[in-house]
Amino acid sequence: MPTPNKTRTAIPGARRSVATPRDLARLRAAITAFFFLDGFVFAGWVARIPAIKDQTSASAGALGLALLGVSAGGTATMMATGRLCRRFGSHPTTVASGVLLAGSVALPPLTHSALALGLVLLVFGTGFGALNVAMNSAAVDLIAALRRPVMPGFHAAFSLGGMAGAGLGGLIADQLSPTRHLSLLAVFGLLLAAAAGRTLISLPVPTPQGGPGPAAKPGPATSSEHTATSGPATEPALATKAGPAAESEHATVGPEHAAAPEPSPVAERPGRARWLVAVFGLIALCTAYGEGAMADWAALHLHQDLDASAGLAAAGYSVFALMMAVGRLSGTALLERLGQTRALIAGGTTAAAGMLLGSLSPMIWLALLGFAVTGLGLANLFPVAIARAGALTGPGGVAAASTLGYGGMLLGPPTIGFLADWYSLPIALTTVAALAAVAAVVAYGTRNAVRPAGS
């Protein structure tokens, strides 16, 4: 599922910075645990959507509106969470948000109507959105201190958590009721938040030695192939050392290429730059739409349309999350080999083909294969789109494109729900393929938009 905008944070009155390698390693492990917790808890909820739909007797359209509560709660919370991070620090805010997310996952199975489900999902979405902002803020500060672009590793942990949560949900879906399953999930989440939170709160926000490193200073023209961005959810751009050669589609970057990049010519034309940021935001929207659709509707499609058992239906999101993790773990190497434009085109095309197979196949194993291919294709679309927006107008471009991207999360659940009522769920899911194809076409059409001067 797509994540929030980068927020630079500092704990007021912090008396020391995390300087030793051991402290940095402990901090990195604690933040990674919260990324894993985010994906694990969210996927556990997703695995029980079919059972909770039956429990509430909701139609596809009513369920779509109820599921909108997660996105609405998350989006409405993000800006407020940024202010909380600035006021209290990203570490305490991360812990508090993790506790809210883990505790609220036990609420959906206690509802018996679509309206009640939507209301409790607002609370769940609040925890989800707040945790995404806070933990990404903590990760950004750590990356600046490490002077290494490790953000993809954090978001791979989110994807691995999603895979584990969906896989475990599939294994126990036929043995435990949704109430027992999600209650146990809440207990596990609270314990993990307490364990990781103890480390996180005990260590202050790290500060870079010798001033902010490259990762902390994304500039208007830093769209290198090594731009690290964060994932499931808004994926902020974190630029590493990059020279003009890194802007080309085939360049690889090393320490010997650390010259400052020249500004992009298009960045000197504000109107054109703003339009292109909107275009890259459209790519982000298409990606977030697909991730939200897979989270909310994949299990229901397998269970309702292909007669899969509850356990097998839960595997739909699990294989998707697994391939998302694989794609993110290998994303930097892919970008170095193909370049940004080719990676966007290949990803969009792959996701479109995979989703057509997953939504229209009459066989369960082919549908699962399609979902896996979709995850692989969508894995790096959002990060690259946000990075290219940032290359045009800096952090403002990242923020604008991320905001547009979250529109996909808001539009996805009700759109697919209404289309499922009017036509069928398989037909509704083909809109994911259509938007992935749109992302590929847009990427091709803007292939020369971000180009350094003199290239």
XYZ file of C-alpha atoms in Angstrom:
455
model
C 0.000 0.000 0.000
C 1.938 3.755 -0.723
C 3.710 6.703 2.539
C 3.793 10.413 3.731
C 5.992 13.380 3.063
C 9.384 13.770 4.674
C 9.380 15.797 7.886
C 12.633 17.047 9.351
C 12.458 16.729 13.103
C 14.434 17.428 16.217
C 13.738 16.819 19.845
C 13.677 20.144 21.668
C 16.353 20.300 24.310
C 18.104 17.076 23.312
C 21.402 17.014 25.179
C 23.336 14.650 22.950
C 23.235 13.117 19.508
C 23.495 9.478 18.574
C 27.127 9.268 17.587
C 28.402 5.751 18.211
C 27.917 3.015 15.602
C 26.228 0.863 18.233
C 23.632 3.546 18.993
C 22.981 4.109 15.295
C 22.576 0.372 14.754
C 20.111 0.125 17.648
C 18.170 3.087 16.324
C 18.073 1.615 12.834
C 16.792 -1.710 14.192
C 14.070 0.020 16.228
C 12.847 2.075 13.284
C 12.910 -1.023 11.067
C 10.733 -2.791 13.647
C 8.094 -0.070 13.359
C 8.100 -0.336 9.558
C 7.612 -4.097 9.920
C 4.853 -3.522 12.483
C 3.062 -1.157 10.099
C 2.978 -3.696 7.272
C 2.249 -6.685 9.521
C -0.747 -5.137 11.287
C -2.207 -3.648 8.108
C -1.931 -6.947 6.222
C -3.507 -8.850 9.112
C -6.545 -6.587 8.867
C -6.661 -6.947 5.075
C -6.683 -10.743 5.339
C -9.976 -10.633 7.294
C -11.866 -8.203 5.053
C -13.962 -10.976 3.391
C -15.093 -12.357 6.766
C -15.885 -8.888 8.127
C -17.819 -8.070 4.935
C -20.011 -11.129 5.593
C -20.353 -10.180 9.252
C -21.571 -6.663 8.430
C -23.730 -7.820 5.465
C -22.312 -4.915 3.459
C -22.642 -4.649 -0.312
C -19.532 -4.065 -2.392
C -20.361 -0.364 -2.643
C -21.021 0.010 1.089
C -17.815 -1.868 1.875
C -15.910 0.447 -0.455
C -17.194 3.484 1.429
C -16.331 1.887 4.762
C -12.814 1.080 3.578
C -12.453 4.715 2.602
C -12.231 5.366 6.334
C -8.669 4.046 6.424
C -7.463 6.411 3.709
C -9.525 9.338 4.968
C -8.299 8.935 8.539
C -4.702 8.566 7.415
C -4.694 11.516 5.053
C -6.453 13.811 7.522
C -3.874 12.984 10.180
C -0.658 13.474 8.229
C -0.218 17.231 8.514
C -1.138 17.180 12.202
C 1.375 14.402 12.800
C 4.093 16.495 11.185
C 3.371 19.242 13.707
C 3.443 16.712 16.547
C 6.849 15.516 15.361
C 8.158 19.063 15.420
C 6.646 19.695 18.844
C 7.473 16.459 20.679
C 10.016 14.764 18.395
C 9.618 11.986 15.868
C 10.619 9.204 18.266
C 7.842 9.608 20.879
C 5.331 10.292 18.103
C 6.341 7.080 16.333
C 5.810 5.043 19.484
C 2.429 6.621 20.249
C 1.263 6.119 16.663
C 2.392 2.491 16.673
C 0.417 1.850 19.849
C -2.699 3.442 18.315
C -2.378 1.393 15.133
C -1.820 -1.900 16.955
C -4.621 -1.338 19.454
C -7.219 -0.211 16.920
C -6.815 -3.267 14.655
C -8.942 -5.199 17.157
C -11.958 -2.921 16.557
C -13.265 -3.874 13.032
C -14.514 -7.386 13.962
C -16.584 -5.860 16.769
C -18.794 -4.003 14.257
C -22.013 -5.258 12.662
C -22.799 -2.575 10.066
C -20.974 -0.810 7.274
C -21.394 2.526 9.074
C -19.842 1.257 12.296
C -17.046 -0.370 10.324
C -16.300 2.900 8.557
C -16.118 4.758 11.868
C -13.664 2.357 13.498
C -11.601 2.323 10.308
C -11.245 6.090 10.694
C -9.497 5.392 13.996
C -7.385 2.643 12.441
C -6.514 4.934 9.525
C -5.516 7.680 11.953
C -2.956 5.361 13.530
C -1.776 4.159 10.136
C -1.268 7.660 8.722
C 0.344 8.996 11.881
C 2.787 6.097 12.089
C 3.793 6.519 8.450
C 4.623 10.200 8.937
C 6.408 9.722 12.258
C 8.533 6.696 11.367
C 9.523 8.212 8.010
C 10.564 11.370 9.857
C 12.686 9.304 12.240
C 14.179 7.420 9.288
C 15.061 10.643 7.460
C 17.003 11.914 10.483
C 18.863 8.610 10.811
C 19.742 8.588 7.107
C 21.237 12.070 7.436
C 23.423 10.860 10.326
C 24.451 7.647 8.553
C 25.077 9.528 5.299
C 23.788 6.460 3.480
C 20.549 6.070 1.448
C 19.037 3.250 3.526
C 15.387 4.262 3.111
C 14.570 1.420 0.656
C 15.562 -1.062 3.355
C 13.027 0.399 5.768
C 10.262 0.133 3.203
C 11.297 -3.364 2.273
C 10.663 -4.157 5.951
C 7.147 -2.751 5.517
C 6.572 -5.022 2.527
C 8.008 -8.034 4.342
C 5.741 -7.263 7.271
C 2.813 -7.169 4.883
C 3.790 -10.521 3.445
C 4.162 -12.067 6.893
C 0.877 -10.612 8.133
C -1.060 -11.790 5.107
C 0.609 -15.207 5.142
C -0.100 -15.767 8.822
C -3.640 -14.511 8.322
C -4.127 -17.046 5.573
C -2.861 -19.883 7.741
C -5.156 -19.166 10.668
C -8.185 -17.710 8.853
C -9.962 -21.076 8.841
C -9.114 -21.798 12.491
C -9.747 -18.492 14.272
C -12.599 -16.024 14.090
C -11.772 -12.479 12.960
C -12.268 -11.264 16.550
C -9.719 -13.688 18.016
C -7.274 -13.266 15.147
C -7.201 -9.474 15.215
C -7.177 -9.383 19.019
C -4.049 -11.569 19.053
C -2.600 -9.356 16.325
C -3.242 -6.301 18.491
C -1.475 -7.902 21.463
C 1.546 -8.798 19.334
C 1.650 -5.310 17.841
C 1.508 -3.655 21.249
C 4.334 -5.848 22.540
C 6.491 -5.091 19.496
C 5.748 -1.363 19.795
C 6.709 -1.460 23.472
C 9.962 -3.312 22.811
C 11.077 -1.193 19.866
C 9.671 1.952 21.440
C 11.806 1.560 24.530
C 14.922 1.752 22.366
C 13.534 4.555 20.221
C 12.601 6.782 23.163
C 15.891 6.161 24.956
C 17.900 7.475 21.997
C 17.653 11.108 20.852
C 17.303 12.149 17.237
C 20.724 11.710 15.608
C 22.484 14.665 14.032
C 25.005 14.413 11.200
C 28.642 14.872 12.148
C 30.178 17.785 10.275
C 26.861 19.123 9.055
C 24.066 17.554 7.069
C 25.064 14.927 4.622
C 23.913 14.553 1.090
C 20.956 12.497 2.103
C 19.664 15.353 4.152
C 19.811 17.958 1.468
C 17.739 17.081 -1.571
C 18.053 19.902 -4.036
C 15.957 20.904 -7.006
C 18.118 18.983 -9.431
C 18.993 15.873 -7.447
C 17.202 13.267 -9.494
C 20.032 10.778 -9.526
C 19.635 7.127 -10.119
C 20.539 6.722 -6.432
C 17.670 8.867 -5.170
C 16.270 6.867 -2.300
C 12.610 7.200 -1.607
C 10.316 5.792 0.987
C 7.355 3.480 0.370
C 3.728 1.746 1.260
C 2.412 3.717 1.554
C 4.335 8.396 0.587
C 8.010 7.685 -0.001
C 9.983 10.906 0.378
C 12.979 11.525 -1.851
C 16.376 11.369 -0.210
C 19.118 12.290 -2.619
C 22.582 10.834 -2.387
C 25.746 12.151 -3.951
C 25.058 12.577 -7.595
C 26.747 14.296 -10.454
C 25.404 15.371 -13.804
C 26.187 11.971 -15.202
C 23.733 10.452 -12.762
C 20.878 12.236 -14.465
C 21.260 10.234 -17.636
C 19.313 7.096 -18.174
C 22.356 4.814 -18.135
C 24.674 6.413 -15.576
C 25.776 4.762 -12.367
C 27.009 6.814 -9.463
C 29.967 6.323 -7.177
C 31.892 8.494 -4.779
C 34.121 9.660 -7.604
C 31.081 11.263 -9.269
C 30.103 13.508 -6.371
C 30.200 16.841 -8.204
C 27.241 19.133 -7.674
C 24.586 18.679 -10.381
C 23.684 21.525 -12.685
C 20.118 22.768 -12.520
C 17.612 21.327 -14.916
C 16.566 23.787 -17.622
C 12.918 23.016 -17.017
C 13.342 24.086 -13.367
C 14.008 27.595 -14.669
C 10.463 27.721 -16.094
C 8.186 27.618 -13.028
C 4.953 27.098 -14.956
C 6.352 24.185 -16.913
C 7.916 22.731 -13.772
C 4.636 22.856 -11.840
C 2.831 21.133 -14.685
C 5.410 18.363 -14.796
C 5.211 17.918 -11.024
C 1.482 17.348 -11.494
C 2.246 14.793 -14.205
C 4.602 12.890 -11.925
C 1.975 13.170 -9.200
C -0.390 11.424 -11.613
C 2.052 8.522 -11.827
C 2.111 8.385 -8.037
C -1.696 8.438 -7.973
C -1.903 5.536 -10.417
C 0.474 3.541 -8.242
C -1.273 4.288 -4.943
C -4.606 3.354 -6.533
C -3.212 -0.050 -7.433
C -1.648 -0.662 -4.029
C -4.863 0.278 -2.257
C -6.914 -1.938 -4.563
C -4.708 -4.944 -3.894
C -4.877 -4.397 -0.146
C -8.658 -3.984 -0.037
C -9.988 -6.191 -2.822
C -7.525 -8.963 -3.758
C -8.618 -11.379 -1.033
C -12.308 -10.697 -1.703
C -11.853 -11.335 -5.440
C -10.204 -14.710 -4.812
C -12.782 -15.719 -2.213
C -15.930 -14.407 -3.900
C -15.208 -14.818 -7.608
C -12.875 -17.831 -7.678
C -14.250 -19.714 -4.645
C -10.905 -19.765 -2.849
C -10.898 -20.673 0.830
C -10.363 -17.910 3.351
C -6.768 -19.011 3.837
C -5.964 -19.176 0.133
C -7.704 -15.858 -0.498
C -5.423 -14.195 2.029
C -2.439 -15.374 -0.021
C -3.413 -12.891 -2.745
C -2.086 -9.910 -0.827
C 0.780 -11.992 0.561
C 2.309 -12.733 -2.849
C 1.739 -9.140 -3.896
C 3.554 -7.870 -0.796
C 6.391 -10.365 -1.314
C 7.074 -9.164 -4.828
C 6.786 -5.548 -3.711
C 9.541 -6.310 -1.196
C 11.684 -8.003 -3.843
C 11.203 -5.056 -6.180
C 12.170 -2.541 -3.512
C 15.193 -4.502 -2.360
C 16.457 -4.613 -5.943
C 15.201 -1.155 -6.911
C 18.517 0.689 -6.770
C 20.234 -1.895 -8.984
C 17.322 -1.776 -11.428
C 17.480 2.013 -11.677
C 21.227 1.912 -12.210
C 20.815 -0.570 -15.034
C 17.725 0.768 -16.811
C 17.501 4.406 -15.765
C 14.444 6.148 -14.371
C 12.320 6.401 -17.497
C 12.841 2.816 -18.589
C 12.192 1.605 -15.059
C 8.894 3.535 -14.973
C 7.804 2.248 -18.374
C 8.796 -1.329 -17.567
C 7.132 -1.180 -14.165
C 3.867 0.251 -15.461
C 3.707 -2.219 -18.343
C 4.508 -5.159 -16.082
C 1.895 -4.125 -13.520
C -0.763 -3.664 -16.216
C -0.143 -7.126 -17.661
C -0.064 -8.721 -14.228
C -3.306 -7.115 -13.100
C -5.141 -8.149 -16.256
C -4.067 -11.721 -15.558
C -4.928 -11.478 -11.865
C -8.363 -9.942 -12.326
C -9.619 -11.854 -15.374
C -8.101 -15.314 -14.954
C -10.615 -18.055 -14.086
C -7.971 -20.061 -12.227
C -6.765 -19.284 -8.709
C -3.091 -20.025 -9.350
C -3.040 -17.783 -12.420
C -4.695 -15.001 -10.430
C -2.028 -15.368 -7.730
C 0.672 -15.237 -10.405
C -0.901 -12.076 -11.785
C -0.934 -10.451 -8.345
C 2.749 -11.317 -7.885
C 3.646 -9.742 -11.231
C 1.582 -6.679 -10.320
C 3.526 -6.234 -7.096
C 6.838 -6.465 -8.921
C 5.711 -3.895 -11.478
C 4.321 -1.372 -9.000
C 7.225 -1.632 -6.528
C 9.314 1.304 -7.739
C 6.829 3.503 -9.641
C 5.963 5.732 -6.709
C 9.566 6.313 -5.544
C 10.824 7.220 -9.011
C 7.875 9.543 -9.696
C 8.446 11.402 -6.431
C 12.192 11.643 -7.122
C 11.612 13.168 -10.560
C 9.135 15.672 -9.120
C 11.751 16.639 -6.554
C 14.326 17.079 -9.318
C 12.120 19.784 -10.823
C 11.148 21.906 -7.824
C 12.876 20.361 -4.822
C 10.996 19.401 -1.653
C 7.925 21.345 -2.814
C 7.664 19.024 -5.794
C 7.985 15.997 -3.545
C 5.169 17.279 -1.332
C 2.850 18.129 -4.233
C 3.344 14.827 -6.019
C 2.905 12.902 -2.770
C -0.365 14.697 -2.075
C -1.647 13.771 -5.510
C -0.489 10.218 -4.918
C -2.633 9.917 -1.830
C -5.596 10.824 -3.978
C -5.234 7.337 -5.410
C -5.705 5.838 -1.969
C -8.842 7.917 -1.479
C -10.298 7.187 -4.909
C -9.517 3.476 -5.059
C -11.839 1.804 -2.513
C -15.108 3.551 -3.436
C -14.379 3.514 -7.174
C -13.767 -0.223 -7.269
C -16.712 -0.832 -4.938
C -19.164 1.069 -7.133
C -17.812 -0.502 -10.325
C -18.152 -3.934 -8.717
C -21.826 -3.171 -7.989
C -22.464 -1.902 -11.510
C -20.464 -4.546 -13.388
C -18.395 -7.077 -11.438
C -15.358 -7.091 -9.182
C -13.043 -8.595 -11.850
C -14.004 -5.822 -14.276
C -13.546 -3.218 -11.552
C -10.020 -4.509 -10.827
C -9.009 -4.001 -14.455
C -8.958 -0.261 -13.669
C -5.712 -0.975 -11.804
C -4.238 -2.304 -15.044
C -5.550 0.717 -16.935
C -3.953 3.197 -14.536
C -0.653 1.294 -14.509
C -0.649 1.569 -18.289
C -1.387 5.297 -17.982
C 1.655 5.612 -15.694
C 3.844 3.928 -18.316
C 2.534 6.186 -21.081
C 3.019 9.311 -18.982
C 6.563 8.213 -18.129
C 7.363 7.810 -21.815
C 5.802 11.147 -22.680
C 7.902 12.949 -20.063
C 11.129 11.006 -20.703
C 13.055 14.206 -21.515
C 11.473 16.375 -18.835
C 14.235 16.054 -16.233
C 17.537 16.589 -18.030
C 20.551 18.425 -16.733
C 21.890 21.374 -18.631
C 24.314 20.476 -21.317
C 23.309 16.809 -21.483
